[in-house]
XYZ file of C-alpha atoms in Angstrom:
464
model
C -13.454 23.699 14.631
C -12.842 19.977 15.093
C -10.942 19.218 18.310
C -7.949 16.963 17.690
C -6.734 14.791 20.562
C -3.292 13.186 20.512
C -1.480 10.935 22.969
C 1.567 12.896 24.090
C 4.429 10.539 24.918
C 5.958 13.168 27.159
C 2.905 13.469 29.433
C 1.562 9.948 28.809
C -1.906 11.392 28.346
C -4.311 11.941 25.493
C -4.550 15.715 25.205
C -6.517 18.242 23.204
C -4.169 19.600 20.558
C -3.753 23.375 20.567
C -1.095 24.718 18.186
C 1.197 27.482 19.342
C 0.067 29.518 16.341
C -3.193 28.354 14.686
C -2.078 30.051 11.489
C 1.120 28.000 11.324
C 0.882 24.435 12.637
C 4.384 22.924 12.699
C 5.411 19.268 12.701
C 8.765 17.468 12.495
C 9.376 13.785 11.767
C 12.753 12.094 12.017
C 13.561 10.822 8.544
C 15.825 8.095 7.169
C 19.573 7.644 7.086
C 20.092 7.374 3.357
C 22.407 4.471 2.586
C 19.952 1.734 1.493
C 16.342 0.954 0.624
C 13.677 1.694 3.244
C 12.448 -1.482 4.913
C 8.801 -1.978 5.796
C 9.274 -0.766 9.370
C 10.728 2.511 8.068
C 7.504 3.113 6.159
C 5.158 2.903 9.128
C 5.938 6.356 10.608
C 5.746 7.823 7.105
C 2.164 6.589 6.700
C 1.155 7.460 10.282
C 2.371 11.035 10.062
C 1.080 11.417 6.528
C -2.422 10.759 7.903
C -1.801 13.341 10.628
C -0.526 15.821 8.028
C -3.658 15.314 5.939
C -5.878 15.736 9.002
C -4.115 18.920 10.114
C -4.416 20.375 6.617
C -8.111 19.477 6.555
C -8.819 21.082 9.941
C -6.522 24.141 9.873
C -6.158 24.780 6.153
C -3.750 23.461 3.538
C -1.542 26.566 3.650
C -1.310 26.668 7.443
C 0.591 23.450 8.131
C 4.359 23.073 7.819
C 5.708 19.538 7.821
C 9.454 18.819 7.974
C 11.085 15.413 7.541
C 14.872 15.262 7.318
C 17.419 13.154 5.492
C 20.491 12.088 7.470
C 23.163 12.096 4.776
C 26.262 12.103 6.989
C 26.631 8.914 9.014
C 29.053 6.064 9.624
C 26.740 3.621 7.780
C 26.943 5.811 4.698
C 30.710 6.013 5.054
C 30.897 2.230 5.303
C 28.758 1.784 2.187
C 31.025 4.172 0.267
C 34.133 2.275 1.383
C 32.490 -1.035 0.459
C 31.406 0.039 -3.026
C 34.047 2.588 -3.907
C 31.312 5.057 -4.876
C 31.257 8.740 -3.879
C 29.123 9.429 -0.817
C 27.019 12.028 -2.622
C 26.157 9.523 -5.353
C 24.981 7.020 -2.746
C 22.859 9.518 -0.821
C 21.335 11.063 -3.964
C 20.405 7.628 -5.284
C 18.970 6.514 -1.957
C 16.875 9.665 -1.584
C 15.478 9.009 -5.050
C 14.590 5.434 -4.052
C 12.962 6.704 -0.882
C 10.824 9.210 -2.745
C 9.709 6.587 -5.261
C 8.761 4.083 -2.558
C 6.959 6.542 -0.266
C 5.155 8.081 -3.248
C 3.900 4.579 -4.072
C 2.356 4.421 -0.586
C 0.369 7.573 -1.261
C 2.384 9.706 1.165
C 2.477 13.421 0.462
C 5.975 14.835 0.400
C 6.628 17.157 3.350
C 6.941 20.903 2.881
C 10.653 20.693 3.699
C 13.070 17.758 3.403
C 16.365 19.119 4.717
C 19.606 17.245 4.221
C 21.863 17.264 7.264
C 24.894 18.312 5.229
C 23.134 21.561 4.295
C 22.883 22.578 7.970
C 26.406 21.960 9.257
C 26.934 25.649 10.117
C 23.798 25.642 12.271
C 25.005 22.492 14.054
C 28.393 24.066 14.756
C 26.697 27.217 16.077
C 24.395 25.256 18.398
C 27.308 23.156 19.660
C 29.373 26.261 20.415
C 26.392 27.807 22.222
C 25.970 24.704 24.401
C 29.663 24.897 25.385
C 29.291 28.586 26.239
C 26.272 27.848 28.437
C 28.067 25.083 30.325
C 26.083 22.181 28.874
C 28.841 20.713 26.680
C 32.577 20.262 26.823
C 35.476 19.575 24.462
C 37.631 16.494 24.977
C 40.256 15.039 22.630
C 38.761 16.639 19.513
C 35.226 15.655 20.496
C 32.463 17.817 21.881
C 30.121 16.027 24.269
C 26.846 17.022 25.873
C 26.905 16.963 29.672
C 23.748 14.981 30.482
C 23.929 15.786 34.215
C 23.609 19.494 33.354
C 19.998 18.963 32.256
C 17.857 17.924 35.261
C 14.903 16.865 33.085
C 16.918 14.279 31.174
C 14.900 11.062 31.021
C 11.469 12.681 31.306
C 10.400 11.542 27.829
C 11.289 7.886 28.405
C 10.394 7.957 32.097
C 13.760 6.804 33.397
C 16.472 8.351 35.537
C 19.997 8.763 34.228
C 21.271 6.147 36.682
C 18.620 3.658 35.533
C 19.625 4.279 31.937
C 23.264 3.606 32.697
C 22.339 0.329 34.412
C 20.018 -0.867 31.667
C 21.484 0.437 28.433
C 24.553 -0.235 26.387
C 26.380 3.089 26.170
C 29.603 4.001 24.442
C 32.356 4.070 27.034
C 35.204 6.412 26.231
C 37.984 7.632 28.552
C 37.322 11.269 27.675
C 33.667 11.176 28.804
C 32.803 12.741 32.140
C 29.750 10.494 32.440
C 28.862 7.289 30.559
C 25.586 8.865 29.341
C 27.220 11.946 27.803
C 26.745 11.900 24.046
C 28.672 13.239 21.073
C 27.794 16.564 19.462
C 30.907 16.737 17.280
C 33.625 14.221 16.479
C 36.901 14.380 14.544
C 37.121 13.157 10.955
C 40.261 11.647 9.426
C 41.149 12.679 5.910
C 39.322 9.786 4.232
C 35.946 10.641 5.796
C 33.608 13.614 5.297
C 34.537 16.550 7.496
C 34.023 20.270 8.011
C 36.170 22.906 9.663
C 35.056 23.848 13.173
C 36.462 25.514 16.319
C 37.359 21.994 17.487
C 39.140 20.917 14.343
C 38.019 19.143 11.200
C 35.118 16.869 12.002
C 31.492 15.947 11.539
C 28.347 16.185 13.679
C 26.929 13.570 15.991
C 23.552 12.175 14.979
C 21.388 13.854 17.612
C 22.465 17.451 16.977
C 21.298 17.188 13.361
C 17.563 17.153 14.080
C 17.807 19.859 16.733
C 19.578 22.209 14.335
C 17.329 21.483 11.344
C 14.053 21.730 13.276
C 15.135 25.024 14.848
C 16.127 26.462 11.479
C 12.869 25.498 9.767
C 10.282 25.508 12.570
C 11.704 27.796 15.272
C 12.786 27.304 18.866
C 9.322 25.934 19.790
C 6.992 23.977 17.539
C 3.920 21.798 17.878
C 4.577 18.126 17.111
C 7.666 15.914 16.933
C 7.284 12.334 15.803
C 9.044 9.090 15.057
C 9.130 5.388 15.786
C 9.169 4.244 19.407
C 12.722 2.984 18.840
C 13.845 6.621 18.604
C 12.384 7.641 21.973
C 15.684 6.813 23.643
C 18.331 7.904 23.115
C 17.682 10.017 20.009
C 14.628 11.994 21.071
C 15.738 12.209 24.684
C 19.006 13.735 23.496
C 17.263 16.110 21.111
C 15.190 17.477 23.981
C 18.214 17.924 26.209
C 20.367 19.817 23.724
C 17.506 21.919 22.288
C 16.087 22.935 25.673
C 19.547 23.821 26.964
C 20.334 25.839 23.844
C 16.972 27.624 24.093
C 15.902 27.613 27.780
C 13.102 30.092 27.000
C 11.428 27.656 24.590
C 9.527 24.357 24.745
C 11.202 22.684 21.746
C 8.328 20.281 20.847
C 5.002 20.546 22.695
C 3.637 17.137 21.645
C 5.624 13.934 21.084
C 4.069 11.117 19.051
C 5.617 7.668 18.675
C 4.389 4.786 16.566
C 4.936 1.214 17.743
C 7.097 -1.342 15.990
C 6.274 -3.669 13.114
C 6.219 -7.471 13.011
C 5.901 -9.916 10.126
C 3.562 -12.893 10.547
C 3.730 -12.531 14.319
C 7.507 -12.284 14.610
C 9.971 -9.432 14.800
C 11.255 -8.542 11.337
C 14.844 -9.731 11.129
C 17.299 -10.763 8.446
C 18.276 -13.759 10.582
C 14.655 -14.972 10.545
C 14.374 -14.518 6.792
C 11.370 -12.199 7.098
C 13.143 -8.913 6.430
C 12.047 -7.032 3.339
C 11.915 -3.547 1.932
C 8.976 -1.598 0.587
C 10.437 -2.099 -2.876
C 10.502 -5.871 -2.341
C 6.736 -5.849 -1.799
C 6.087 -3.512 -4.722
C 8.183 -5.714 -6.995
C 6.193 -8.750 -5.832
C 3.088 -7.062 -7.217
C 1.623 -5.833 -3.938
C 0.288 -2.341 -4.699
C 1.394 0.582 -2.540
C -2.237 1.370 -1.787
C -2.658 -2.142 -0.368
C 0.446 -1.736 1.819
C -0.937 1.549 3.124
C -4.338 -0.025 3.869
C -2.692 -2.775 5.931
C -0.809 -0.154 7.957
C -4.049 1.729 8.640
C -5.749 -1.406 9.976
C -3.769 -1.083 13.247
C -3.675 1.930 15.571
C -0.304 3.636 15.458
C 0.352 3.089 19.178
C -0.074 -0.682 18.852
C 2.466 -3.119 17.359
C 1.531 -3.837 13.747
C 1.686 -7.334 12.298
C 2.151 -7.540 8.545
C 0.616 -10.742 7.162
C -0.109 -12.034 3.686
C -3.735 -12.605 4.717
C -4.140 -8.938 5.686
C -2.699 -7.902 2.326
C -5.189 -10.143 0.503
C -8.095 -8.761 2.529
C -6.938 -5.191 1.889
C -6.685 -5.775 -1.855
C -10.139 -7.339 -2.045
C -11.642 -4.428 -0.101
C -9.952 -1.793 -2.216
C -11.108 -3.460 -5.434
C -14.694 -3.352 -4.184
C -14.420 0.259 -3.142
C -12.850 1.406 -6.408
C -15.584 -0.353 -8.382
C -18.265 1.093 -6.109
C -17.323 4.735 -6.744
C -16.099 4.442 -10.333
C -16.864 7.737 -12.080
C -17.705 9.576 -8.838
C -16.396 13.098 -8.310
C -14.553 14.149 -5.176
C -16.093 17.500 -4.207
C -14.035 17.785 -1.029
C -16.913 17.001 1.340
C -15.604 14.536 3.936
C -17.823 12.451 6.194
C -17.866 14.048 9.657
C -17.622 10.630 11.304
C -14.339 9.927 9.527
C -12.907 13.269 10.649
C -14.000 12.674 14.252
C -12.384 9.235 14.315
C -9.080 10.528 12.946
C -9.227 13.470 15.335
C -9.426 10.967 18.199
C -5.716 10.137 18.319
C -5.588 9.008 14.668
C -8.052 6.132 14.998
C -7.380 4.811 11.507
C -8.830 1.372 12.280
C -12.090 3.022 13.306
C -12.039 5.176 10.186
C -11.673 2.082 7.988
C -14.612 0.480 9.801
C -16.641 3.610 9.091
C -15.692 3.400 5.397
C -16.854 -0.238 5.332
C -20.219 0.881 6.753
C -20.475 3.714 4.234
C -19.732 1.271 1.405
C -22.564 -0.997 2.537
C -24.914 1.974 2.661
C -23.934 2.943 -0.891
C -24.680 -0.572 -2.151
C -28.150 -0.342 -0.648
C -28.735 3.243 -1.845
C -29.927 3.293 -5.445
C -30.267 7.088 -5.739
C -28.780 8.347 -9.014
C -27.228 11.621 -7.838
C -23.943 10.026 -6.715
C -23.434 12.516 -3.867
C -22.826 9.732 -1.369
C -20.139 8.231 -3.572
C -18.364 11.582 -3.730
C -18.373 11.850 0.061
C -17.042 8.296 0.329
C -14.233 9.085 -2.118
C -13.254 12.307 -0.328
C -13.296 10.495 3.005
C -11.065 7.696 1.719
C -8.650 10.265 0.320
C -8.352 11.917 3.737
C -6.801 8.584 4.754
C -4.541 8.643 1.684
C -6.533 5.920 -0.107
C -8.059 5.965 -3.597
C -5.924 8.927 -4.602
C -5.899 10.180 -8.211
C -3.538 8.134 -10.354
C -3.137 5.317 -7.826
C -5.628 2.889 -9.384
C -3.435 1.513 -12.167
C -2.910 -1.731 -10.273
C -6.626 -2.574 -10.592
C -6.180 -3.657 -14.208
C -4.633 -6.910 -13.000
C -8.052 -8.228 -12.014
C -9.630 -8.798 -8.592
C -8.046 -10.913 -5.874
C -10.804 -13.216 -4.652
C -8.577 -15.371 -2.445
C -10.044 -14.044 0.821
C -13.538 -14.896 -0.390
C -12.391 -18.351 -1.479
C -10.929 -18.983 1.982
C -14.213 -17.913 3.550
C -16.121 -20.249 1.250
C -13.894 -23.147 2.301
C -14.546 -22.380 5.974
C -18.300 -22.250 5.408
C -18.179 -25.584 3.561
C -16.313 -27.234 6.445
C -18.777 -25.811 8.964
C -21.720 -27.012 6.868
C -20.290 -30.535 6.699
C -19.839 -30.592 10.455
C -23.280 -29.210 11.344
C -25.279 -30.509 8.356
C -26.660 -26.982 8.090
C -25.965 -25.669 4.579
C -28.024 -22.464 4.762
C -25.098 -20.088 5.317
C -22.993 -21.793 2.647
C -25.785 -21.667 0.088
C -26.527 -18.014 0.842
C -22.872 -17.068 0.425
C -22.576 -18.957 -2.847
C -25.745 -17.313 -4.167
C -24.386 -13.863 -3.302
C -21.107 -14.613 -5.081
C -22.931 -15.784 -8.184
C -25.128 -12.677 -8.087
C -21.943 -10.545 -8.023
C -20.740 -12.298 -11.183
C -18.273 -14.701 -9.573
C -17.797 -18.129 -11.124
C -17.402 -20.849 -8.456
C -15.554 -24.132 -8.916
C -15.520 -26.402 -5.852
C -13.971 -29.832 -5.462
C -12.431 -31.880 -2.699
C -9.058 -30.179 -3.239
C -10.299 -26.659 -2.729
C -12.201 -23.733 -4.202
C -11.499 -21.522 -7.207
C -13.246 -18.201 -7.767
C -13.015 -16.222 -10.986
C -14.774 -13.036 -12.114
C -17.177 -13.547 -15.020
C -17.861 -10.865 -17.669
C -20.799 -9.721 -15.496
C -18.610 -9.279 -12.374
C -19.798 -6.398 -10.142
C -17.379 -5.763 -7.253
C -19.811 -3.349 -5.615
C -22.193 -6.235 -4.865
C -19.543 -7.948 -2.761
C -20.195 -5.417 0.011
C -23.652 -6.934 0.414
C -22.320 -10.433 1.056
C -23.995 -12.138 4.044
């Protein structure tokens, strides 16, 4: 069996992955709070853990992997949106979940095996909260129930900080009924105009952190294999999940492996509404950028590195995907995946390396003139392991190829040729474009490339 290695945030080491039960590999990903469209940063963990899900299914078997991603549908942001719009909360959350499914489907992400809504697990949250009180890890104060952070000696192990360091460096909610500034809410009171449920501590609603602990325990058990999310959730959300879950179930490990993806930037800057570079997945889709292209751009950067979304990367991704689709048109996916692709993904989800391997395979296919098409089938199956070139996702190709990246390269070669008086590279590139069926129009203002009726995208992989 292929050995999968993953970088465990908790141990800060790349470790060989060994599931608790090889017949039931279990993974949990923190999902969205459903009050608005998912922005581009929200989509990165979805794509990262979708690749992991596909890899686990490939290695252990499709029926032996259980993937859970939750919906937080009780939250102050949702309450505020309901008050702002006058719409019922359930209408807002149902609509937003529908948007989320549509947008993540467009990125080629498989839907998890379970997508629990927090409001369907309130009884489990109340039971866990009561258990933590009984075990001396939580206390009631003024209608609230708070977790006693000092009662869990390992608090801070995930983020590598002591409780005192966290207090000094973090903004925490200060309330007179807290025993310690770092104590966090498990249950809070709800006035009549907000969602609430009856509990031993009065009518109220859960704190955010207890939701994932209760849902993961209900669906995956006291101990499971992998817990994931964006690095922004490491503290306090994941730190608090560990504390409450390990105290509720001291015999268990909660999650054995913790994976965190790094943050996303746009054109080299942090995505922010104040900078005018904030956009949702739907914004990009509506601009005509295909979901498959968005996914490709995500895969170009390793999940543990900050990812920079740029228009140039999107153009390059589209040009590559057009070539690849044309190259394997009519090929049949027989489920045989290139071993090199599997090994690269098994090495801590090296998606950038896997894309490089696909580029090399594409070049080999251009040079291979054998008629059996077996190599094309392997290429297609390998791309699909990455969530690319999936059935039904090629409708965007009808819009015609984007040759802008090639045009930019041609401009660079022309400038270099003028400077060096060596036109060999420019002439060779132009000849290759013409051979691929590309019409070239060059003038002092720039370059225009258009596909002719004889356009063959597969030949673009052989460009010098």
